[in-house]
Coordinates of C-alpha atoms in Angstrom, one line a residue:
Chain A
M1 CA 33.5 61.6 -62.0
K2 CA 31.4 61.2 -58.8
A3 CA 30.0 64.5 -59.4
S4 CA 28.9 63.5 -63.0
G5 CA 27.6 60.3 -62.0
F6 CA 25.6 61.7 -59.0
P7 CA 22.4 63.0 -60.6
Y8 CA 22.2 59.4 -62.0
V9 CA 22.2 57.5 -58.4
L10 CA 19.8 60.3 -57.1
P11 CA 16.7 58.5 -58.2
M12 CA 17.7 55.1 -56.8
L13 CA 19.0 57.0 -53.2
L14 CA 15.5 58.6 -53.2
L15 CA 13.6 55.5 -53.3
S16 CA 15.9 53.5 -51.1
V17 CA 15.6 56.7 -48.3
A18 CA 11.8 56.4 -49.1
F19 CA 11.0 52.9 -49.2
F20 CA 14.1 51.2 -46.9
A21 CA 15.7 53.5 -44.7
T22 CA 12.4 55.6 -43.8
P23 CA 10.2 52.2 -42.8
L24 CA 13.3 50.8 -40.8
A25 CA 13.7 54.0 -38.8
V26 CA 9.9 53.6 -38.3
L27 CA 10.3 50.1 -37.1
V28 CA 13.2 51.0 -35.0
G29 CA 11.1 54.1 -33.7
F30 CA 8.5 52.0 -32.8
S31 CA 10.7 49.3 -30.8
F32 CA 11.5 52.4 -28.6
A33 CA 7.7 53.7 -28.0
G34 CA 6.6 54.1 -24.7
P35 CA 3.7 56.0 -23.1
G36 CA 6.0 58.8 -21.6
G37 CA 8.7 58.9 -24.3
A38 CA 11.5 56.3 -25.7
T39 CA 11.9 53.4 -23.3
L40 CA 14.2 50.6 -23.7
E41 CA 11.5 48.3 -21.6
H42 CA 10.4 46.4 -25.0
Y43 CA 13.8 45.1 -25.2
A44 CA 14.0 44.2 -21.3
R45 CA 11.1 42.4 -21.7
F46 CA 12.3 40.2 -25.0
F47 CA 15.5 39.4 -23.3
G48 CA 14.2 38.9 -19.6
D49 CA 12.0 35.9 -21.0
A50 CA 14.3 33.0 -21.3
F51 CA 12.0 31.1 -24.1
N52 CA 12.8 34.6 -26.5
F53 CA 16.1 34.0 -26.2
R54 CA 16.0 30.4 -26.8
V55 CA 13.9 31.0 -30.0
L56 CA 16.8 33.7 -31.2
V57 CA 18.9 30.8 -30.7
N58 CA 17.2 28.3 -32.6
T59 CA 16.6 30.3 -35.5
A60 CA 20.2 31.5 -35.8
R61 CA 21.1 27.5 -35.6
L62 CA 18.2 26.6 -38.1
G63 CA 20.0 29.2 -40.9
L64 CA 23.3 27.6 -40.0
E65 CA 22.1 24.1 -40.7
T66 CA 20.6 24.9 -43.7
V67 CA 24.0 26.8 -44.8
I68 CA 25.8 23.4 -44.1
G69 CA 23.0 21.7 -45.7
T70 CA 23.2 23.8 -49.0
T71 CA 26.6 23.8 -49.4
L72 CA 27.2 20.3 -49.5
L73 CA 24.5 19.8 -52.0
G74 CA 25.1 22.9 -53.8
V75 CA 29.0 22.6 -54.6
P76 CA 28.9 19.3 -56.0
I77 CA 25.8 20.8 -58.6
A78 CA 27.9 23.6 -59.5
L79 CA 30.8 21.8 -60.1
L80 CA 28.9 19.4 -62.3
Y81 CA 27.7 22.4 -64.0
W82 CA 31.2 23.6 -64.6
H83 CA 32.6 20.5 -66.1
G84 CA 29.6 19.6 -68.2
G85 CA 28.5 20.1 -71.6
R86 CA 26.2 22.5 -73.0
N87 CA 23.1 20.4 -72.7
L88 CA 23.9 19.5 -69.3
R89 CA 24.5 23.1 -68.3
Q90 CA 21.2 23.9 -69.8
V91 CA 19.4 21.1 -67.8
L92 CA 21.1 22.0 -64.3
I93 CA 20.0 26.0 -64.8
F94 CA 16.6 24.8 -65.9
L95 CA 16.5 22.7 -62.7
T96 CA 18.1 25.2 -60.4
L97 CA 15.5 28.1 -61.9
I98 CA 12.3 26.1 -62.3
P99 CA 11.5 25.7 -58.6
M100 CA 12.3 29.4 -57.9
L101 CA 9.2 30.3 -60.3
T102 CA 7.2 28.4 -57.8
S103 CA 5.6 30.0 -54.9
N104 CA 7.3 29.2 -51.5
V105 CA 4.0 28.2 -50.5
V106 CA 3.5 25.6 -52.9
R107 CA 6.9 24.2 -52.2
T108 CA 6.3 23.8 -48.4
F109 CA 3.0 22.1 -49.1
A110 CA 4.6 19.6 -51.3
W111 CA 6.8 19.1 -48.5
I112 CA 3.9 18.0 -46.5
V113 CA 3.3 15.0 -48.7
I114 CA 7.2 14.2 -49.0
L115 CA 7.9 13.9 -45.2
G116 CA 4.4 12.7 -44.2
R117 CA 3.7 9.1 -42.7
Q118 CA 2.9 8.2 -46.3
G119 CA 5.6 10.4 -48.0
P120 CA 8.2 8.7 -50.0
I121 CA 10.8 8.9 -47.5
S122 CA 9.1 7.2 -44.8
E123 CA 8.1 4.2 -47.4
A124 CA 12.0 4.5 -48.3
L125 CA 12.7 3.9 -44.7
V126 CA 10.5 1.3 -44.2
G127 CA 11.2 -0.7 -47.5
L128 CA 14.8 -0.8 -46.4
G129 CA 13.8 -2.1 -42.8
L130 CA 15.4 0.9 -41.4
T131 CA 12.2 1.5 -39.3
G132 CA 9.4 -0.7 -38.8
M133 CA 6.6 1.7 -39.1
P134 CA 6.0 4.7 -41.3
T135 CA 7.8 7.4 -39.7
S136 CA 6.7 11.4 -39.9
L137 CA 9.3 14.2 -40.5
L138 CA 6.7 16.7 -40.3
F139 CA 6.8 19.1 -37.2
T140 CA 10.8 18.1 -36.7
E141 CA 13.6 20.3 -36.9
L142 CA 15.5 17.5 -39.6
G143 CA 12.4 17.4 -41.7
L144 CA 12.2 21.4 -41.5
I145 CA 16.2 21.7 -42.7
M146 CA 15.6 19.3 -45.4
A147 CA 12.6 21.3 -46.6
M148 CA 14.6 24.5 -46.4
C149 CA 17.7 23.0 -48.3
Q150 CA 15.5 22.3 -51.3
I151 CA 13.7 25.5 -51.0
D152 CA 16.8 27.6 -50.5
L153 CA 19.3 25.7 -52.9
P154 CA 19.3 27.9 -56.0
L155 CA 20.3 30.8 -53.8
I156 CA 23.9 29.2 -53.4
I157 CA 24.1 27.5 -56.8
L158 CA 23.8 30.6 -58.8
P159 CA 26.2 32.4 -57.3
L160 CA 28.7 29.5 -57.5
I161 CA 27.7 28.9 -61.2
A162 CA 28.4 32.8 -61.7
I163 CA 31.9 32.6 -60.3
L164 CA 32.9 29.3 -61.8
S165 CA 31.5 30.5 -65.2
R166 CA 34.4 32.7 -65.2
T167 CA 37.0 30.4 -64.3
P168 CA 38.6 28.2 -66.9
V169 CA 38.1 24.5 -67.0
Q170 CA 41.9 23.8 -67.9
L171 CA 42.8 25.2 -64.4
T172 CA 42.2 21.7 -63.0
E173 CA 44.1 20.1 -65.6
A174 CA 46.9 22.3 -64.9
A175 CA 47.2 21.4 -61.4
Q176 CA 46.8 17.8 -62.2
V177 CA 50.1 18.2 -64.3
S178 CA 51.6 19.7 -61.6
G179 CA 50.9 16.7 -59.5
A180 CA 48.2 18.0 -57.5
G181 CA 45.3 15.1 -56.7
P182 CA 41.7 15.8 -56.6
W183 CA 41.3 16.5 -53.5
R184 CA 44.3 18.9 -53.2
I185 CA 42.7 20.7 -56.3
F186 CA 39.7 21.0 -54.4
V187 CA 40.9 22.3 -51.1
T188 CA 43.9 24.4 -52.7
V189 CA 42.5 25.4 -56.0
L190 CA 38.8 25.4 -56.4
L191 CA 37.8 26.2 -52.8
P192 CA 39.6 29.7 -52.7
L193 CA 38.1 30.3 -56.0
M194 CA 34.7 29.4 -55.2
L195 CA 34.9 31.2 -51.6
P196 CA 33.4 34.9 -52.9
G197 CA 30.3 32.8 -54.4
L198 CA 30.0 30.5 -51.4
L199 CA 30.0 33.9 -49.0
A200 CA 27.3 35.5 -50.8
G201 CA 25.2 32.3 -51.1
W202 CA 25.6 31.9 -47.7
I203 CA 24.4 35.4 -46.4
L204 CA 21.7 34.7 -48.9
V205 CA 20.3 31.0 -47.8
F206 CA 21.0 32.4 -43.9
A207 CA 18.8 35.3 -44.5
S208 CA 16.1 33.8 -46.4
T209 CA 16.1 30.8 -44.2
S210 CA 16.1 32.6 -40.7
S211 CA 13.2 34.9 -41.9
S212 CA 11.1 32.3 -43.6
F213 CA 8.0 32.4 -42.1
V214 CA 5.6 30.0 -43.9
T215 CA 7.9 27.1 -44.1
Q216 CA 8.7 27.3 -40.5
A217 CA 5.5 27.4 -39.1
V218 CA 4.0 24.6 -41.7
I219 CA 6.6 22.5 -41.6
G220 CA 8.1 23.3 -38.3
G221 CA 5.0 23.0 -36.4
A222 CA 4.1 24.8 -33.3
R223 CA 7.0 23.2 -31.2
N224 CA 9.8 24.7 -33.4
V225 CA 9.1 28.2 -32.7
Y226 CA 11.6 30.9 -34.6
V227 CA 11.7 34.5 -34.7
P228 CA 9.4 35.1 -37.6
Q229 CA 6.6 33.6 -35.9
L230 CA 7.3 35.2 -32.7
I231 CA 7.0 38.3 -34.4
Y232 CA 3.5 37.5 -36.3
R233 CA 2.3 36.4 -33.0
E234 CA 2.9 39.8 -31.6
V235 CA 1.7 41.8 -34.2
G236 CA -1.3 39.5 -35.8
T237 CA -2.2 38.1 -32.4
L238 CA -1.3 40.0 -29.5
F239 CA -1.1 43.2 -31.1
D240 CA 2.2 44.3 -29.1
W241 CA 3.5 46.2 -31.9
P242 CA 6.3 47.9 -29.8
L243 CA 7.3 44.5 -28.5
A244 CA 7.1 43.0 -32.1
S245 CA 9.3 46.1 -33.2
A246 CA 11.8 45.2 -30.4
I247 CA 12.0 41.3 -31.5
A248 CA 12.2 42.4 -35.2
V249 CA 15.3 44.8 -34.6
V250 CA 16.8 42.1 -32.7
L251 CA 16.4 39.6 -35.2
L252 CA 17.8 42.6 -37.6
L253 CA 20.8 43.2 -35.8
S254 CA 21.8 39.5 -35.1
T255 CA 21.5 38.5 -38.8
G256 CA 23.5 41.6 -39.5
C257 CA 26.0 41.2 -37.5
L258 CA 26.5 37.5 -39.2
L259 CA 26.0 38.9 -42.5
V260 CA 28.7 41.6 -42.0
A261 CA 31.4 39.2 -40.7
L262 CA 30.6 37.0 -43.8
T263 CA 31.1 40.1 -46.1
M264 CA 34.3 41.0 -44.6
M265 CA 35.5 37.5 -44.7
S266 CA 34.6 38.1 -48.8
R267 CA 36.5 40.8 -49.2
H268 CA 39.7 39.4 -47.0
R269 CA 42.4 39.5 -49.5
R270 CA 44.5 36.4 -47.8
L271 CA 41.4 34.4 -47.4
V272 CA 39.7 34.9 -51.2
G273 CA 42.8 35.8 -52.8
H274 CA 42.7 37.6 -56.3
A275 CA 39.2 35.2 -57.1
Chain B
M1 CA 35.6 32.1 -71.1
N2 CA 32.5 32.7 -72.6
E3 CA 30.4 30.8 -70.5
M4 CA 28.8 34.5 -69.1
K5 CA 27.3 34.7 -72.5
D6 CA 24.6 32.0 -70.9
F7 CA 23.4 34.9 -68.2
Q8 CA 23.3 38.0 -70.5
I9 CA 20.4 39.8 -70.7
T10 CA 20.0 42.5 -73.4
R11 CA 19.0 46.5 -71.9
R12 CA 15.8 46.0 -73.9
G13 CA 14.9 42.5 -72.4
F14 CA 15.9 43.8 -69.1
G15 CA 13.4 46.6 -69.0
F16 CA 10.6 44.8 -69.9
L17 CA 11.3 42.4 -67.0
A18 CA 11.2 45.4 -64.6
A19 CA 8.2 46.9 -66.4
G20 CA 6.3 43.9 -66.2
A21 CA 7.3 43.3 -62.8
A22 CA 6.4 47.1 -61.6
A23 CA 3.0 46.7 -63.3
S24 CA 2.4 43.5 -61.6
A25 CA 3.4 44.9 -58.1
M26 CA 0.9 47.9 -59.2
L27 CA -2.1 45.5 -59.9
P28 CA -3.5 45.3 -56.2
L29 CA -3.6 49.2 -56.3
S30 CA -5.4 49.5 -59.3
A31 CA -7.7 46.9 -59.2
R32 CA -9.0 49.1 -55.8
A33 CA -8.9 52.5 -57.5
A34 CA -10.8 51.2 -60.5
G35 CA -13.3 49.7 -58.5
G36 CA -14.6 52.2 -56.1
G37 CA -16.7 49.7 -54.3
A38 CA -16.5 48.0 -51.1
V39 CA -13.4 45.8 -50.2
A40 CA -14.7 43.4 -47.7
A41 CA -12.2 41.2 -45.3
T42 CA -13.3 37.4 -45.5
F43 CA -12.0 34.2 -44.0
P44 CA -9.8 32.3 -46.3
G45 CA -10.5 29.0 -48.1
S46 CA -13.8 28.1 -48.7
W47 CA -15.4 31.0 -47.0
E48 CA -13.7 33.6 -49.5
D49 CA -14.6 31.2 -52.5
A50 CA -18.2 31.0 -51.9
Y51 CA -18.6 34.6 -51.0
R52 CA -16.8 35.7 -54.4
T53 CA -18.7 33.3 -56.1
V54 CA -22.3 34.1 -54.6
L55 CA -22.0 37.5 -53.3
T56 CA -19.6 39.4 -56.0
P57 CA -22.5 39.3 -58.4
M58 CA -25.3 40.0 -56.3
V59 CA -23.6 43.3 -55.2
K60 CA -22.7 43.9 -58.9
D61 CA -26.5 43.8 -59.4
A62 CA -26.7 46.3 -56.9
G63 CA -24.5 48.5 -58.6
Y64 CA -21.1 48.3 -56.8
D65 CA -17.8 46.8 -57.1
L66 CA -17.0 43.9 -54.6
T67 CA -13.6 43.1 -53.8
I68 CA -13.3 40.0 -51.5
A69 CA -10.0 40.2 -49.7
P70 CA -9.1 37.1 -47.7
A71 CA -7.3 37.6 -44.1
M72 CA -8.3 35.5 -40.6
A73 CA -9.9 37.6 -38.3
Q74 CA -6.7 38.3 -36.3
D75 CA -5.0 39.7 -39.3
Q76 CA -8.1 41.7 -40.2
L77 CA -7.7 43.4 -37.2
A78 CA -3.6 43.7 -37.6
K79 CA -4.4 45.2 -40.7
I80 CA -6.8 47.8 -39.7
M81 CA -4.7 48.9 -36.6
A82 CA -1.8 49.6 -38.8
S83 CA -3.7 52.2 -41.1
P84 CA -6.1 54.2 -39.0
G85 CA -8.4 56.7 -40.6
N86 CA -7.9 54.9 -43.8
P87 CA -8.7 51.1 -43.5
P88 CA -7.8 48.6 -46.0
Y89 CA -11.2 47.1 -45.5
D90 CA -14.5 48.8 -45.8
T91 CA -16.2 45.6 -43.7
L92 CA -14.8 43.0 -41.7
L93 CA -16.0 39.5 -40.8
M94 CA -15.3 38.1 -37.6
S95 CA -16.6 36.3 -34.5
P96 CA -17.4 37.9 -31.0
G97 CA -14.0 37.5 -29.7
Q98 CA -12.5 39.9 -32.2
M99 CA -15.4 42.2 -32.6
A100 CA -14.9 42.8 -28.7
V101 CA -11.7 44.0 -29.5
A102 CA -12.4 46.3 -32.3
I103 CA -14.9 47.9 -30.4
E104 CA -12.6 48.8 -27.4
K105 CA -9.9 50.2 -29.9
D106 CA -12.7 52.0 -31.9
L107 CA -12.0 50.4 -35.4
I108 CA -15.9 49.4 -36.1
Q109 CA -18.8 51.3 -36.2
K110 CA -22.5 51.0 -35.4
I111 CA -24.7 50.4 -38.6
D112 CA -28.0 51.8 -39.7
P113 CA -30.5 49.0 -40.2
S114 CA -32.7 51.5 -42.5
K115 CA -30.3 50.7 -45.2
L116 CA -30.4 47.0 -45.0
K117 CA -33.7 45.6 -46.8
N118 CA -33.5 41.9 -45.7
W119 CA -32.7 43.4 -42.1
G120 CA -36.0 42.3 -40.7
M121 CA -35.5 38.6 -42.1
L122 CA -33.0 38.1 -39.1
D123 CA -34.0 36.6 -35.8
P124 CA -33.4 39.5 -33.2
S125 CA -30.4 37.7 -31.7
F126 CA -28.6 37.9 -35.1
Q127 CA -29.4 41.7 -35.5
G128 CA -26.1 43.3 -33.9
E129 CA -25.6 47.1 -33.4
Y130 CA -22.3 46.5 -34.9
G131 CA -23.5 44.7 -38.1
P132 CA -25.5 41.3 -39.0
T133 CA -24.6 38.1 -38.0
V134 CA -24.3 35.8 -41.5
T135 CA -24.0 32.3 -39.9
I136 CA -23.5 30.4 -36.8
E137 CA -20.6 28.4 -36.4
V138 CA -20.9 25.4 -34.4
N139 CA -17.8 23.9 -33.1
G140 CA -16.9 20.1 -32.0
I141 CA -14.7 17.7 -32.9
A142 CA -13.9 16.0 -36.2
Y143 CA -12.4 12.6 -36.2
N144 CA -11.6 9.9 -39.3
P145 CA -13.5 6.7 -38.5
D146 CA -11.1 4.9 -40.6
L147 CA -8.3 5.6 -37.7
V148 CA -10.2 6.5 -34.4
P149 CA -13.3 5.5 -32.8
K150 CA -16.1 8.3 -32.3
P151 CA -15.1 10.6 -29.6
K152 CA -17.0 11.3 -26.6
G153 CA -16.2 14.4 -26.1
Y154 CA -13.2 16.4 -24.8
R155 CA -12.2 14.2 -21.6
D156 CA -12.5 11.0 -24.2
L157 CA -9.5 12.5 -26.2
F158 CA -7.1 12.6 -23.2
E159 CA -8.3 9.5 -21.4
N160 CA -9.1 6.9 -24.2
P161 CA -5.5 5.3 -25.7
A162 CA -7.2 4.9 -28.6
F163 CA -6.7 9.0 -29.5
S164 CA -3.3 8.9 -27.8
G165 CA -0.7 10.8 -30.4
K166 CA -3.3 11.3 -33.2
V167 CA -5.1 14.1 -31.8
S168 CA -4.2 17.7 -33.4
W169 CA -4.5 21.2 -31.4
T170 CA -3.8 24.8 -32.2
G171 CA -3.0 27.8 -30.2
F172 CA -4.8 29.9 -28.0
A173 CA -4.9 32.4 -31.3
S174 CA -7.4 30.3 -32.4
N175 CA -11.2 31.2 -31.8
T176 CA -11.9 27.3 -32.3
A177 CA -9.0 26.3 -29.9
V178 CA -9.9 28.9 -27.2
M179 CA -13.6 27.8 -27.1
A180 CA -12.4 24.2 -26.9
Y181 CA -9.8 25.1 -23.9
T182 CA -12.7 27.0 -22.2
E183 CA -15.0 23.8 -22.4
I184 CA -12.0 21.7 -21.5
A185 CA -11.0 23.9 -18.1
K186 CA -14.6 23.6 -17.1
I187 CA -14.0 19.5 -17.0
F188 CA -11.0 19.1 -15.8
G189 CA -10.4 22.5 -13.6
S190 CA -12.8 25.0 -11.8
G191 CA -14.3 26.9 -14.4
P192 CA -13.9 27.9 -18.4
N193 CA -11.0 30.4 -17.5
D194 CA -9.2 28.0 -15.2
M195 CA -6.4 27.4 -17.8
D196 CA -3.7 26.1 -15.5
A197 CA -5.4 23.0 -15.3
V198 CA -5.5 22.9 -19.2
F199 CA -1.9 23.5 -19.1
K200 CA -1.4 20.8 -16.2
L201 CA -3.1 18.3 -18.6
F202 CA -1.1 18.8 -21.5
K203 CA 1.9 18.7 -19.3
D204 CA 0.5 15.3 -18.1
H205 CA -0.2 14.2 -21.6
P206 CA 2.5 15.6 -23.7
E207 CA 1.7 13.0 -26.3
H208 CA -0.9 15.7 -27.4
L209 CA 1.7 18.5 -27.8
K210 CA 3.2 16.8 -30.7
G211 CA 0.6 17.7 -33.0
V212 CA 0.1 21.4 -32.2
V213 CA -0.1 23.2 -35.3
D214 CA -0.8 27.1 -36.1
S215 CA -4.0 26.9 -37.5
T216 CA -7.4 24.9 -38.3
N217 CA -6.5 25.0 -42.1
H218 CA -3.4 23.8 -41.4
Q219 CA -5.3 20.8 -39.5
M220 CA -7.4 20.5 -42.7
T221 CA -4.5 19.9 -44.9
L222 CA -3.0 17.2 -42.2
F223 CA -6.1 15.5 -41.9
Q224 CA -6.5 15.5 -45.7
Q225 CA -3.0 13.4 -45.8
G226 CA -3.7 11.1 -42.9
E227 CA -1.1 12.9 -40.7
I228 CA -4.0 13.5 -38.1
A229 CA -7.1 11.7 -36.9
V230 CA -8.9 14.4 -34.9
F231 CA -8.9 17.9 -34.5
M232 CA -11.3 20.7 -33.1
C233 CA -13.6 22.4 -35.8
S234 CA -16.4 23.8 -36.8
T235 CA -19.1 21.9 -39.0
G236 CA -18.0 23.9 -42.0
N237 CA -14.7 22.4 -41.3
V238 CA -16.2 18.9 -41.9
A239 CA -18.8 19.6 -44.5
H240 CA -15.5 20.7 -46.5
L241 CA -13.2 17.9 -46.0
K242 CA -16.4 15.6 -47.2
S243 CA -16.8 17.4 -50.0
L244 CA -13.5 16.7 -50.8
G245 CA -14.2 12.9 -50.7
L246 CA -12.6 12.2 -47.3
N247 CA -14.0 10.3 -44.7
A248 CA -14.6 12.8 -41.7
E249 CA -17.3 13.0 -39.2
F250 CA -18.5 15.7 -36.5
V251 CA -19.2 14.9 -33.1
H252 CA -21.0 17.4 -30.5
P253 CA -19.1 17.0 -27.4
E254 CA -21.0 15.3 -24.7
T255 CA -20.7 18.5 -22.8
G256 CA -22.0 20.5 -25.3
S257 CA -21.1 22.4 -28.5
P258 CA -19.1 25.6 -28.5
A259 CA -20.4 28.2 -31.0
A260 CA -19.8 31.4 -32.4
P261 CA -21.7 33.9 -34.4
V262 CA -20.1 35.1 -37.4
N263 CA -20.7 39.0 -38.2
I264 CA -20.0 41.9 -40.8
H265 CA -18.8 44.9 -39.2
L266 CA -18.6 48.4 -40.8
T267 CA -14.9 49.7 -40.6
K268 CA -14.8 53.0 -39.1
G269 CA -13.5 55.2 -42.0
S270 CA -14.9 53.2 -44.9
A271 CA -15.1 55.4 -47.8
N272 CA -17.7 53.3 -49.5
L273 CA -20.7 53.0 -47.3
D274 CA -23.3 52.6 -49.8
A275 CA -21.2 49.8 -51.5
A276 CA -20.7 48.1 -47.7
Y277 CA -24.2 48.0 -46.7
A278 CA -25.1 46.9 -50.4
Y279 CA -22.7 43.5 -49.5
M280 CA -24.1 43.3 -46.2
D281 CA -27.8 43.4 -47.4
A282 CA -26.7 40.4 -49.9
A283 CA -24.8 38.4 -47.5
I284 CA -28.1 38.2 -45.0
S285 CA -30.4 38.0 -48.3
K286 CA -32.7 34.5 -48.9
A287 CA -31.0 34.4 -52.4
A288 CA -27.6 33.9 -51.0
Q289 CA -27.8 31.9 -47.9
D290 CA -30.0 29.2 -49.9
Q291 CA -26.8 29.0 -52.2
L292 CA -24.1 29.2 -48.9
K293 CA -25.9 26.5 -46.8
E294 CA -25.2 24.1 -49.7
P295 CA -22.2 21.8 -49.8
P296 CA -19.4 22.7 -49.6
T297 CA -19.8 25.3 -47.2
E298 CA -23.0 24.4 -45.5
M299 CA -23.4 27.4 -43.5
F300 CA -26.2 27.8 -41.1
P301 CA -28.5 30.2 -42.4
T302 CA -29.7 33.1 -40.4
N303 CA -32.1 34.5 -42.5
K304 CA -35.5 33.1 -41.0
D305 CA -37.0 32.3 -44.7
V306 CA -33.9 30.1 -45.8
A307 CA -34.8 26.3 -44.8
L308 CA -32.4 24.1 -43.4
T309 CA -30.8 21.4 -45.6
P310 CA -30.9 17.9 -44.1
G311 CA -26.8 18.0 -44.1
I312 CA -27.1 20.9 -41.7
E313 CA -29.9 19.4 -39.5
A314 CA -27.7 16.2 -39.3
Y315 CA -25.5 18.6 -37.2
V316 CA -27.7 21.1 -35.9
T317 CA -31.7 22.4 -35.8
R318 CA -32.5 26.1 -35.3
D319 CA -34.1 25.0 -32.0
Q320 CA -30.1 23.7 -30.9
I321 CA -28.8 26.8 -31.9
K322 CA -30.2 28.4 -28.3
T323 CA -29.0 25.7 -26.6
M324 CA -25.2 25.8 -27.5
V325 CA -22.2 26.9 -25.5
Y326 CA -21.5 30.6 -26.1
P327 CA -18.3 31.6 -24.5
D328 CA -17.7 35.1 -22.2
W329 CA -15.3 36.5 -25.0
V330 CA -14.8 39.5 -22.6
A331 CA -13.5 37.4 -20.1
I332 CA -11.2 35.3 -22.5
N333 CA -10.0 38.2 -24.2
K334 CA -8.5 39.6 -20.5
N335 CA -6.5 36.5 -20.0
R336 CA -5.9 35.6 -23.8
D337 CA -2.3 37.3 -24.4
D338 CA -1.2 35.5 -21.0
W339 CA -3.0 32.3 -22.2
I340 CA -1.1 32.8 -25.6
R341 CA 2.3 33.0 -24.4
Q342 CA 2.2 30.2 -21.6
F343 CA 0.8 27.4 -24.2
D344 CA 3.4 28.6 -26.6
A345 CA 6.2 28.2 -24.3
L346 CA 4.5 24.8 -23.2
V347 CA 4.3 23.4 -26.4
A348 CA 7.9 24.5 -27.4
G349 CA 9.0 22.7 -24.4

């Protein structure tokens, strides 16, 4: 079977080599480029500066915080879809997909209005008496996480819906009949079923958040620096491409390690069962 | 169990979708291939709109296609450095800071003025060997009179409590910011390159670090939203804000206004020289500059035959242009990398 299928895979394989593997190899090559041959100097420069290491940690933390936020928002929406009727499902799918059709830049700039001093959040806080004066969440990590959660929410909802769509709703009724309460049903029945979808969503959200240059720069401001901004600075402002390549490789490896761990979890039989 | 039908897509539908995506991805390439004219890098925003509206038809009349490609000066440099020998732009638009880098890295070439009919209409100071000056950007301070008093200058921004927490700055990657910082270095330090004095000033006034953002364009958005009340700008930025109906005013700092000529440069390896010269000539023509001097762009005309509008004269006259502060970009470029890294670390805390 393998031999007969190979010719069909060949075009995709060639495309992958030409447009993915080769640029990646060039990037890695750049990161070792020195005047006298291969060098580790650029990596040493990156890790030799405590500021850079802090930026790397901040980027990973932003990714994890957004993963937590999107999970807390996405799971209830996916369950609502699962339990809902045809009309509700269509509305939920529409509301999930429509933002994805809007440019990230537009959504990011919309968040400037929402998070600003005269925005609805600030007005609600003043109206509820929680703050005495208008408060801006712009240029704060909290504001950035809120924006990232909204922007990346479809990336976790869609895999969850895909998983739950294959699961009969009667499963919860069977568990109920067997005497399980709602919390027990969620933890012992639904969560293991949803785990493959959650893992896929976490991978997508983490990768998207940690590389989301525009939103990080616009909502996070210059005080919250993340790795993509560092790379852009080295390429577009300082023209130090070898260092930029080294930073990109570090980001790729650190994100890659996390993604490999999550992927391994998604293949763990004891963890995800037969879902 | 049949709910997966909601997500099903036919093979034909998928084929159309894939073909559509591939076709849209190829559009920029086909646009360039079909045109065969010049690709001119232009600053995004009002510059891009104005140049596309005014210059594209003029170059078309001269018999060439013109593609206006928006990119900040730093991005233009990065992109042509990425494609040595096959530059993505035929011409670049930049200030002396980036021009010095482009010359040093051998990315632009000297022009042949005999190919520009309007060359003689420029003052000799605007006739650069690496391309004509199309306008002078005069820099100063923009403020919202509804929120803050009129600032006297840079010192006032740090010493008058009325401005506390209402001023926005950008990093050293921005030419506008660098020019302001060199002026601040003169006021609070020993000279234009004494940036330690500027960094100390920010450390002593951490409220100024809260409003640091990436670019002047971003500051314009924040100004529009009432998030900030003061930022370092060019007269063009304020003209644009005013054209949007915003209450924005421009003030010349009491220590002098830094200024930057904006030039069109011919990229080394440009394959469309005739079209590039036609575009350059159009940009310095009376017909073009008569339109570009009007709101919302209000660009200072470098063509001698173009009269200044009352709006431009309110900011700067032809005589004042000579008295502006013109920074030493070679000295700035020597230190810029170090300043950028130091400032970013300072801002991030």
